[in-house]
Tab-separated table of C-alpha atoms in Angstrom:
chain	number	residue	atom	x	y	z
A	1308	UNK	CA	-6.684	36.503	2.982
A	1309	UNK	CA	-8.968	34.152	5.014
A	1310	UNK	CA	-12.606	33.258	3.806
A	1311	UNK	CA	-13.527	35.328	6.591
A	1312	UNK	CA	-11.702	38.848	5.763
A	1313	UNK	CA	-13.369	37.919	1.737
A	1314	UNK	CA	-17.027	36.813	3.274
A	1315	UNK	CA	-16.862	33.536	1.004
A	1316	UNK	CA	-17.258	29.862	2.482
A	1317	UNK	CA	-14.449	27.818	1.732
A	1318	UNK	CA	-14.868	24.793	-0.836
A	1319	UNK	CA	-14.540	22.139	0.939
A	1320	UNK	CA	-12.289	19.355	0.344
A	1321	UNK	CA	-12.345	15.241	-0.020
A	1322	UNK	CA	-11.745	13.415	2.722
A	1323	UNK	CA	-11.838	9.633	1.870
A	1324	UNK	CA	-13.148	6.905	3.416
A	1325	UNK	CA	-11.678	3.430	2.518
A	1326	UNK	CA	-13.747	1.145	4.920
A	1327	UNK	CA	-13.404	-2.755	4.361
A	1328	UNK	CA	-16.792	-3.816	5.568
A	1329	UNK	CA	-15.410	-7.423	5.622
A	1330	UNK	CA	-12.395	-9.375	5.760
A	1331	UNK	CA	-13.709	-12.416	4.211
A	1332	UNK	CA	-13.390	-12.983	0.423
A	1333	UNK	CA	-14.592	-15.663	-1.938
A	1334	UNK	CA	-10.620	-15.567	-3.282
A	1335	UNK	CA	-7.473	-16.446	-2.082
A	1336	UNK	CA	-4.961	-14.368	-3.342
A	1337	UNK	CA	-1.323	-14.779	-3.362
A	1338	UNK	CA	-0.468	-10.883	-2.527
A	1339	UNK	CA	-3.027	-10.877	-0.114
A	1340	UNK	CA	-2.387	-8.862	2.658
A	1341	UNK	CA	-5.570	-9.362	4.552
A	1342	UNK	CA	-4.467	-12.459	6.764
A	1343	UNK	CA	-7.615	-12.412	9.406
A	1344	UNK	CA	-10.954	-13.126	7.659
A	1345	UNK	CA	-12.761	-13.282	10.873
A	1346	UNK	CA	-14.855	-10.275	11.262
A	1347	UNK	CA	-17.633	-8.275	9.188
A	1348	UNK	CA	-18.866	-5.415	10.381
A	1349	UNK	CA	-22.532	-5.454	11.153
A	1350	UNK	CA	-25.562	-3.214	10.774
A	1351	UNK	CA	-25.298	-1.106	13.825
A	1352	UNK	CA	-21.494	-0.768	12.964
A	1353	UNK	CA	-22.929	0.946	9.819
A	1354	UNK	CA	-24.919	3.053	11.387
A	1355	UNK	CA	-22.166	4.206	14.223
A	1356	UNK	CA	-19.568	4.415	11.402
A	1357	UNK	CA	-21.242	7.122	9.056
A	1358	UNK	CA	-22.464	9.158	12.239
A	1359	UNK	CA	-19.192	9.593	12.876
A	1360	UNK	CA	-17.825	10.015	9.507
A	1361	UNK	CA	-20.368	12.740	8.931
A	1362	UNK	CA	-19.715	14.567	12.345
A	1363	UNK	CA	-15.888	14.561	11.173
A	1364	UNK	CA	-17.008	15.571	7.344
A	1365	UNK	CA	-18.935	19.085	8.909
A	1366	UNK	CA	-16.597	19.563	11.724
A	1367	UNK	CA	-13.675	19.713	9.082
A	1368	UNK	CA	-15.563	21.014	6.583
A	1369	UNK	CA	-14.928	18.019	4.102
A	1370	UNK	CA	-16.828	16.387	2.140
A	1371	UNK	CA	-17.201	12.612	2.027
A	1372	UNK	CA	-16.234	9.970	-0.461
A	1373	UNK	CA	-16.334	6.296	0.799
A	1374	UNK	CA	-14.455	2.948	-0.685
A	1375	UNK	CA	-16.122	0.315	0.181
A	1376	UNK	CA	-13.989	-2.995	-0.233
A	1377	UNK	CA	-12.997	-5.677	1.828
A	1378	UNK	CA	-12.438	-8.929	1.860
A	1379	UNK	CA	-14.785	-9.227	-1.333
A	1380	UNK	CA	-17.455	-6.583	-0.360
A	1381	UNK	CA	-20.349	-8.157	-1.998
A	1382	UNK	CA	-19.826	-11.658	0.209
A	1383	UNK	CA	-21.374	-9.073	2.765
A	1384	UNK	CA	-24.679	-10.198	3.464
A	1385	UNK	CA	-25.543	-6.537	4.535
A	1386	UNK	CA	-24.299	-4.994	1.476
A	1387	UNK	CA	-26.674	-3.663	-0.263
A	1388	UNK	CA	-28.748	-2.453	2.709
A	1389	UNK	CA	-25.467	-0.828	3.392
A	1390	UNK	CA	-25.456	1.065	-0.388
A	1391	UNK	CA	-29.330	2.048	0.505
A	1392	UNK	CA	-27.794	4.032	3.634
A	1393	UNK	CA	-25.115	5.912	1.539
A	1394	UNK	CA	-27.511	6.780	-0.944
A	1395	UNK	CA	-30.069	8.092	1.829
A	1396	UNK	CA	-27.208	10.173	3.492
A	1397	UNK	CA	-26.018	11.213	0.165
A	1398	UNK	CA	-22.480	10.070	0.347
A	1399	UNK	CA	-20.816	9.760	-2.785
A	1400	UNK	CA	-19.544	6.092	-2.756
A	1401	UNK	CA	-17.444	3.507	-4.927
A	1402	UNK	CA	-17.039	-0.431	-4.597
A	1403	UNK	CA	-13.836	-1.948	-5.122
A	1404	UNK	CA	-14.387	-5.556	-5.610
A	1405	UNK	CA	-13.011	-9.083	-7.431
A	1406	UNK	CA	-15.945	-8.516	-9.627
A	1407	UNK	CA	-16.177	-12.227	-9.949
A	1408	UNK	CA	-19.538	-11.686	-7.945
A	1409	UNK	CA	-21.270	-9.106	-10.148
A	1410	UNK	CA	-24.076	-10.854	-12.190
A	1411	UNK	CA	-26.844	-8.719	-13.917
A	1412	UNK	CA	-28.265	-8.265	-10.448
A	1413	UNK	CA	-26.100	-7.473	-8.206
A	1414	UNK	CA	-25.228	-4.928	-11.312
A	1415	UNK	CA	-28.416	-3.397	-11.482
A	1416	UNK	CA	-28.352	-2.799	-7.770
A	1417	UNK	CA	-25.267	-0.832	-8.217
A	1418	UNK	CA	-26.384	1.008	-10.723
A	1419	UNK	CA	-29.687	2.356	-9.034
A	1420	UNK	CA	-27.625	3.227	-6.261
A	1421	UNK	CA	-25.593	5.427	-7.679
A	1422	UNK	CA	-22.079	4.227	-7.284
A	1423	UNK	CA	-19.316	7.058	-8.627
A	1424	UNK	CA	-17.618	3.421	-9.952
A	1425	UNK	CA	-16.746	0.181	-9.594
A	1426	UNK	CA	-12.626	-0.980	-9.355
A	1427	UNK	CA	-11.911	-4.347	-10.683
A	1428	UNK	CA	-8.740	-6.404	-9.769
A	1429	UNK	CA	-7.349	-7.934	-12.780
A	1430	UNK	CA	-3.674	-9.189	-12.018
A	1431	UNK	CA	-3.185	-10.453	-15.665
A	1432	UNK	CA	-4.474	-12.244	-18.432
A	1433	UNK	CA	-6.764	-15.253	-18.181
A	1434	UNK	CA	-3.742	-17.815	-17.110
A	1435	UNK	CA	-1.799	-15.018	-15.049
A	1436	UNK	CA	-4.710	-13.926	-13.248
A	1437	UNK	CA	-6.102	-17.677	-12.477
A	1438	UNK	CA	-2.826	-18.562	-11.148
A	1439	UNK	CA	-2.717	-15.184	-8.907
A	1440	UNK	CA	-6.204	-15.776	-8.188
A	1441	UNK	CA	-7.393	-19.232	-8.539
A	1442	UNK	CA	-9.328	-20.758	-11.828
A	1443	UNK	CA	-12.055	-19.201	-13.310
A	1444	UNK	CA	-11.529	-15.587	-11.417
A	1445	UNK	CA	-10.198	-14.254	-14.639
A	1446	UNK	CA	-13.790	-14.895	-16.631
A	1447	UNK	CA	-15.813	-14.276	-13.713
A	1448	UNK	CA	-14.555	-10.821	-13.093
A	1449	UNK	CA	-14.893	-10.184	-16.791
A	1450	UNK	CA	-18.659	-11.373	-16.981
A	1451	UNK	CA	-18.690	-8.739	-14.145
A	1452	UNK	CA	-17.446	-5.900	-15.565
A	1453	UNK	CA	-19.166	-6.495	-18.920
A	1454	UNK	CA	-22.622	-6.444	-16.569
A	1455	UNK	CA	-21.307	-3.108	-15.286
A	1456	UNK	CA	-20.478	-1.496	-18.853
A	1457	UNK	CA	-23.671	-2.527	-20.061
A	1458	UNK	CA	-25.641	-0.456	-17.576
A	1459	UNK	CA	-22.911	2.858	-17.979
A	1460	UNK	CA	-21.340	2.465	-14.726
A	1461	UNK	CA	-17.877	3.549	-14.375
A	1462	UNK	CA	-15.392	0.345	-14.675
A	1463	UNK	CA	-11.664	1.102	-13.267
A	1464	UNK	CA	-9.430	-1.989	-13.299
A	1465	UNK	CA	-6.183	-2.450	-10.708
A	1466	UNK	CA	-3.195	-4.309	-11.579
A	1467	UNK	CA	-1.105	-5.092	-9.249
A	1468	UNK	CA	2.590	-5.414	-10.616
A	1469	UNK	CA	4.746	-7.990	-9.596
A	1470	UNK	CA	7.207	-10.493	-10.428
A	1471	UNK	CA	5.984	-12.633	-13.396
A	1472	UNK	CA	3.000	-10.444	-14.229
A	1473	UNK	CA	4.333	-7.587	-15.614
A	1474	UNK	CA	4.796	-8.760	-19.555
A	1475	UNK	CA	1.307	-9.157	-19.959
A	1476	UNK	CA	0.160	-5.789	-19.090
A	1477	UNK	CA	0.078	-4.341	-23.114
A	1478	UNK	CA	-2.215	-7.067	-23.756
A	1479	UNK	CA	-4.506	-6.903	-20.620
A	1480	UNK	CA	-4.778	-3.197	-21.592
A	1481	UNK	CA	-5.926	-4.023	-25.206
A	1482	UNK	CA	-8.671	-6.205	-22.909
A	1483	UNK	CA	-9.764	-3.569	-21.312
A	1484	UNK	CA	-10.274	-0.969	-23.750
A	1485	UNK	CA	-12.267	-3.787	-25.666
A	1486	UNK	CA	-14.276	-4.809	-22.160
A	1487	UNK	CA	-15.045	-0.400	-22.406
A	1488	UNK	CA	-13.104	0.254	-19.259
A	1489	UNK	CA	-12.498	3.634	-17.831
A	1490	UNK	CA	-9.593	3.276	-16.354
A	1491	UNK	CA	-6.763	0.395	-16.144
A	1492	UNK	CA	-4.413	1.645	-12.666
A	1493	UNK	CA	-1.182	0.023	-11.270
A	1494	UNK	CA	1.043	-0.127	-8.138
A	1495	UNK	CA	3.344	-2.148	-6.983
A	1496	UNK	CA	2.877	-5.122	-4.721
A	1497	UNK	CA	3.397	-4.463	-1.192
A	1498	UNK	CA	5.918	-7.249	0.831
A	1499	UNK	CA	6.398	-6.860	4.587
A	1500	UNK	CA	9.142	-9.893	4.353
A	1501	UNK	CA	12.321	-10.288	2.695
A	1502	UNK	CA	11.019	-14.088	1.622
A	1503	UNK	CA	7.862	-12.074	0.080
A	1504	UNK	CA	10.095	-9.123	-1.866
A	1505	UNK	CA	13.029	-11.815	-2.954
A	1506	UNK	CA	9.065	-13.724	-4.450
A	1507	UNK	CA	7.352	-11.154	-5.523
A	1508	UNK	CA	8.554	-7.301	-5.641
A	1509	UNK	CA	9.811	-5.888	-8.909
A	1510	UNK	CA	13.432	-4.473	-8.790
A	1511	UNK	CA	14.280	-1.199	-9.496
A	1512	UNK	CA	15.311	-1.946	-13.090
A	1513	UNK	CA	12.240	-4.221	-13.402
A	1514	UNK	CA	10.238	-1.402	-12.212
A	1515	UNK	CA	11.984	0.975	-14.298
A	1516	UNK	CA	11.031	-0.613	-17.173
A	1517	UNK	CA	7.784	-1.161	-16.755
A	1518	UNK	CA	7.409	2.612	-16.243
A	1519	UNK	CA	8.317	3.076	-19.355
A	1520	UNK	CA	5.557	0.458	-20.821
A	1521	UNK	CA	3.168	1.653	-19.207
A	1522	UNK	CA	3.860	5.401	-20.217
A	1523	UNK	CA	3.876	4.049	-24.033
A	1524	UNK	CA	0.629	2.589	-23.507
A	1525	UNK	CA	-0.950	5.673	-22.158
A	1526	UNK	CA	0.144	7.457	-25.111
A	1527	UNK	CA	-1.562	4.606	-27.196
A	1528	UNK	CA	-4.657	4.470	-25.295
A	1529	UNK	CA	-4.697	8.266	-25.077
A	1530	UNK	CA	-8.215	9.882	-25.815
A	1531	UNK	CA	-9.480	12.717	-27.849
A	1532	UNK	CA	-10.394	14.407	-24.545
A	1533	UNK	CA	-6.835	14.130	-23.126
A	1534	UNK	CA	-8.112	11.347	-21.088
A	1535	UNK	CA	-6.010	7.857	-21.439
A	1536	UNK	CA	-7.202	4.159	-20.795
A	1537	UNK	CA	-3.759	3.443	-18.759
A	1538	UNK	CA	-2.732	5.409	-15.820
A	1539	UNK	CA	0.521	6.508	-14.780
A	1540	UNK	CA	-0.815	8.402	-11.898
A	1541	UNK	CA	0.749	6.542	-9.030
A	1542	UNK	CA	4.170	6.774	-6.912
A	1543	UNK	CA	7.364	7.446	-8.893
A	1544	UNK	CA	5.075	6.718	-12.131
A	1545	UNK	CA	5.247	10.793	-13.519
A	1546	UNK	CA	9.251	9.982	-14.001
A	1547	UNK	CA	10.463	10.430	-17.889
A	1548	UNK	CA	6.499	10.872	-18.847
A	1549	UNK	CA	7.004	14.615	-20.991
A	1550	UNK	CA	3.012	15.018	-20.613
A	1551	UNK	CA	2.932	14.498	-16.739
A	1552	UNK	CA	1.377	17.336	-15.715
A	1553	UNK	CA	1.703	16.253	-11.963
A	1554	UNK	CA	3.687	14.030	-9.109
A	1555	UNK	CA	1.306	11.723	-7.105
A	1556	UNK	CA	1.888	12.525	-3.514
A	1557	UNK	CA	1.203	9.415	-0.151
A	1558	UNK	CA	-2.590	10.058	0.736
A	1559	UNK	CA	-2.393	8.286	4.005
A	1560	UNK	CA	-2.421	10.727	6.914
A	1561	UNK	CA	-3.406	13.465	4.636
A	1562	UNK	CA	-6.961	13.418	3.195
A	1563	UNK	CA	-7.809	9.839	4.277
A	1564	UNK	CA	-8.433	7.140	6.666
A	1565	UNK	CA	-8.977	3.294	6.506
A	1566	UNK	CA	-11.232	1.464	8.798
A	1567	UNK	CA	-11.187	-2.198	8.994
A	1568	UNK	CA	-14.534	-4.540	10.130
A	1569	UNK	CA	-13.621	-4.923	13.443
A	1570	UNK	CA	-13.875	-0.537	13.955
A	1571	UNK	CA	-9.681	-0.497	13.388
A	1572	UNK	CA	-8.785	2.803	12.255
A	1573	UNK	CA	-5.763	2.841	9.504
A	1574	UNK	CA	-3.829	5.735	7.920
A	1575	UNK	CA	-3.995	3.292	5.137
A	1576	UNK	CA	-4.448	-0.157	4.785
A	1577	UNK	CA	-1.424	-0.722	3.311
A	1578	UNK	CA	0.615	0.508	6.104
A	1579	UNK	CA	0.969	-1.973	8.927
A	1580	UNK	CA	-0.103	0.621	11.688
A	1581	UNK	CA	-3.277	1.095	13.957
A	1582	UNK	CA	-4.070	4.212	15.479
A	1583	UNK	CA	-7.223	3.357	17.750
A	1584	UNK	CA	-10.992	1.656	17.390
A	1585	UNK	CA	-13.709	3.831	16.008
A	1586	UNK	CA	-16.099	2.503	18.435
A	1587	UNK	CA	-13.891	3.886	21.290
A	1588	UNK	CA	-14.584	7.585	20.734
A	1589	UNK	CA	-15.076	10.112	17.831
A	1590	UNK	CA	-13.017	10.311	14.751
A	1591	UNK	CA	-11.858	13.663	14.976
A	1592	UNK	CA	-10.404	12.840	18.333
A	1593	UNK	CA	-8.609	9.180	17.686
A	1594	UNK	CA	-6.929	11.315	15.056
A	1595	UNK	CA	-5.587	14.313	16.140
A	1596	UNK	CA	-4.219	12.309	19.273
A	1597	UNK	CA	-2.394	9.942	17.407
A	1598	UNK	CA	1.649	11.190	16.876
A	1599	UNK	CA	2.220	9.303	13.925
A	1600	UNK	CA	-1.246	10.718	11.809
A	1601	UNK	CA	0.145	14.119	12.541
A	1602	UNK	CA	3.568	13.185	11.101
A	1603	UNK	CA	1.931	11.729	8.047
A	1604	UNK	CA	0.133	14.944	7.825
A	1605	UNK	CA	3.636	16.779	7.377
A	1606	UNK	CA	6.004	14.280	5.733
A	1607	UNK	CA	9.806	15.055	6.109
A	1608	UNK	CA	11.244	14.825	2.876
A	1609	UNK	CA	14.217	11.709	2.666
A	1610	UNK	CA	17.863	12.975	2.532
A	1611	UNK	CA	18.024	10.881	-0.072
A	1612	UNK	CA	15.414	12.937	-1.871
A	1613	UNK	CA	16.647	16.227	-1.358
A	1614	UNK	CA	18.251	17.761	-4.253
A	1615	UNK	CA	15.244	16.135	-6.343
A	1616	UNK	CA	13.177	18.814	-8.063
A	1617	UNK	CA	9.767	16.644	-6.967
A	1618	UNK	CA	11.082	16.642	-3.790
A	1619	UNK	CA	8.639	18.602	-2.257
A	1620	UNK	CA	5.598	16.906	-3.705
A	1621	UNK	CA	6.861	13.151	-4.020
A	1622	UNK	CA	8.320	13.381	-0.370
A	1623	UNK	CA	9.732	9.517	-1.050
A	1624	UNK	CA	7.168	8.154	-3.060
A	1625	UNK	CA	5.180	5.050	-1.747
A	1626	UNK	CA	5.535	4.871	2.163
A	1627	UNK	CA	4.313	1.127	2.118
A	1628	UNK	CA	6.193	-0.546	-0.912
A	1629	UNK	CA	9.419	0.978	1.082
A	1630	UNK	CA	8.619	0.171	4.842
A	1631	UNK	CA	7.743	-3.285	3.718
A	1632	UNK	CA	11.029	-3.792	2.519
A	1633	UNK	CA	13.154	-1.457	4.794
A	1634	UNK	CA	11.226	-0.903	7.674
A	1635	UNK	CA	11.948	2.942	7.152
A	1636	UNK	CA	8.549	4.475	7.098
A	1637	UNK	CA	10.110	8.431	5.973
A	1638	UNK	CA	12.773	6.536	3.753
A	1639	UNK	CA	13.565	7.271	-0.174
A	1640	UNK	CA	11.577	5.237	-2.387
A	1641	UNK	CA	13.307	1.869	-2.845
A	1642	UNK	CA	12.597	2.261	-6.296
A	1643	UNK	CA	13.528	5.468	-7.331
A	1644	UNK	CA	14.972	5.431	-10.184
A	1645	UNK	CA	16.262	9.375	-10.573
């Protein structure tokens, strides 16, 4: 029965935003995968950017949600004038930053903003991260964090797992929950050459493994509410956990879009493909002309997948981590472990 035939509006849904406002960063990390640090987007790409955001949001009948990230969003000179906007508009936003630039200030201004949270990348413990990172990221990004805690703001920390990193996680979580963070995420490092993976991608045994850490540690850090400290929300991460309650399906193509500083339009930025400008037409138009963003809208399930009872939902777990080491974009996880 439509909303129509029942005379009720239908809720509408999230459509996400992840916009990288700049591609410069104070950083220089070694999983990097932002290699041109030349543009920023400027203050009359804001403005064209959330006219057309919000023209897609009614015409869809979504409602918004934007990342802001980067680069290192706050090197943006424009970025709080930027936060002012999104609070005027009422667009639910979030930062995801190196926090090593978040001082009491910069915190504050966050704050009375309203951001929904703040991500923080920590790659390790203090000699882990500095060597991911470079020296001194690891206590800057804490003294950033601790700012945000202070004033109540939502802290979720990213780890990105990788070869060499991965034995520290138990105690960066034990961090964490002492730092009062919401939420401490992983993924897997994305590679796009075989020099990068044989460097830096887990195997499927390492990754295996560290599945099954990090489920042990959610059931450590678990909270009266049901809540936990350590996620296992991501791609292929639901496998051998008997409280997963659900299997983390791609985003890209479905309820989101990436747009890079200079107007790029992504299905994510962690798929190597662009699918127009936003400054050469309207959203809704660059993508529902684009082959490939319809595709990702209906995912073929792998052979390889098909006989799996997540089939249907998982649909070949993490599109990037396996095109950047296979080049197969509909491909079986190259981790899969089942």
């Amino acid at each position: 029965m439509t909303s129509q035939e029942t005379g009720r509006a239908e809720r509408p849904t999230r459509f996400i935003l992840q916009w990288h406002i700049t591609h410069r960063c104070n950083l220089s990390c070694v999983h990097c995968y932002q290699k041109d640090t030349a543009y920023s987007a400027s203050p009359a790409d804001f403005t064209e950017i959330l006219d057309k955001y919000e023209r897609f949001l009614k015409a869809g009948n979504y409602y918004g949600y934007v990342y802001l990230t980067g680069g290192e969003p706050l090197v943006h000179p424009a970025f709080f004038t930027l936060l002012e906007e999104l609070r005027r508009r009422q667009l639910l936003f979030c930062v995801l930053s190196n926090g090593t630039l978040i001082d009491s200030r910069a915190a504050n201004r966050i704050a009375w903003y309203g951001a929904e949270f703040v991500q923080v990348s920590l790659d390790g413990t203090r000699e882990i991260h500095d060597r991911i990172r470079g020296k001194g990221a690891f206590d800057r990004a804490l003294r950033g964090i601790d700012e945000l805690t202070a004033l109540e703001v939502p802290v979720l920390v990213s780890f990105t797992a990788q070869k060499g990193n991965t034995e520290c996680f138990p105690e960066l979580a034990k961090i964490c929950s002492e730092h009062r963070v919401r939420k401490l995420w992983w993924d897997r490092v994305v590679t796009d050459t075989p020099e990068e993976t044989e460097k830096l991608a887990l195997s499927t045994a390492e990754f295996q493994a560290f599945v099954k850490q990090a489920q042990r540690l959610n059931r450590k850090y678990r909270r009266r509410d049901g809540s936990s400290l350590v996620s296992c929300e991501r791609s292929l991460q639901f496998i051998g956990n008997r409280r997963a309650d659900f299997c983390y399906t791609c985003h890209a193509g479905q309820d989101m879009i990436t747009i890079l500083a200079d107007g790029s339009l992504m299905p994510c930025r962690r798929l190597p493909f662009t699918i127009g400008n936003i400054h050469d037409g309207e959203l809704e138009a660059l993508l529902s002309s684009d082959p490939l963003m319809e595709k990702l809208k209906h995912p073929p399930v792998p052979e390889g997948c098909l006989a799996c009872a997540h089939a249907d939902t998982c649909r070949g777990g993490a599109k990037c981590v396996t095109y950047g080491q296979t080049g197969s974009l509909f491909g079986k996880d190259v981790n899969c472990f089942l």
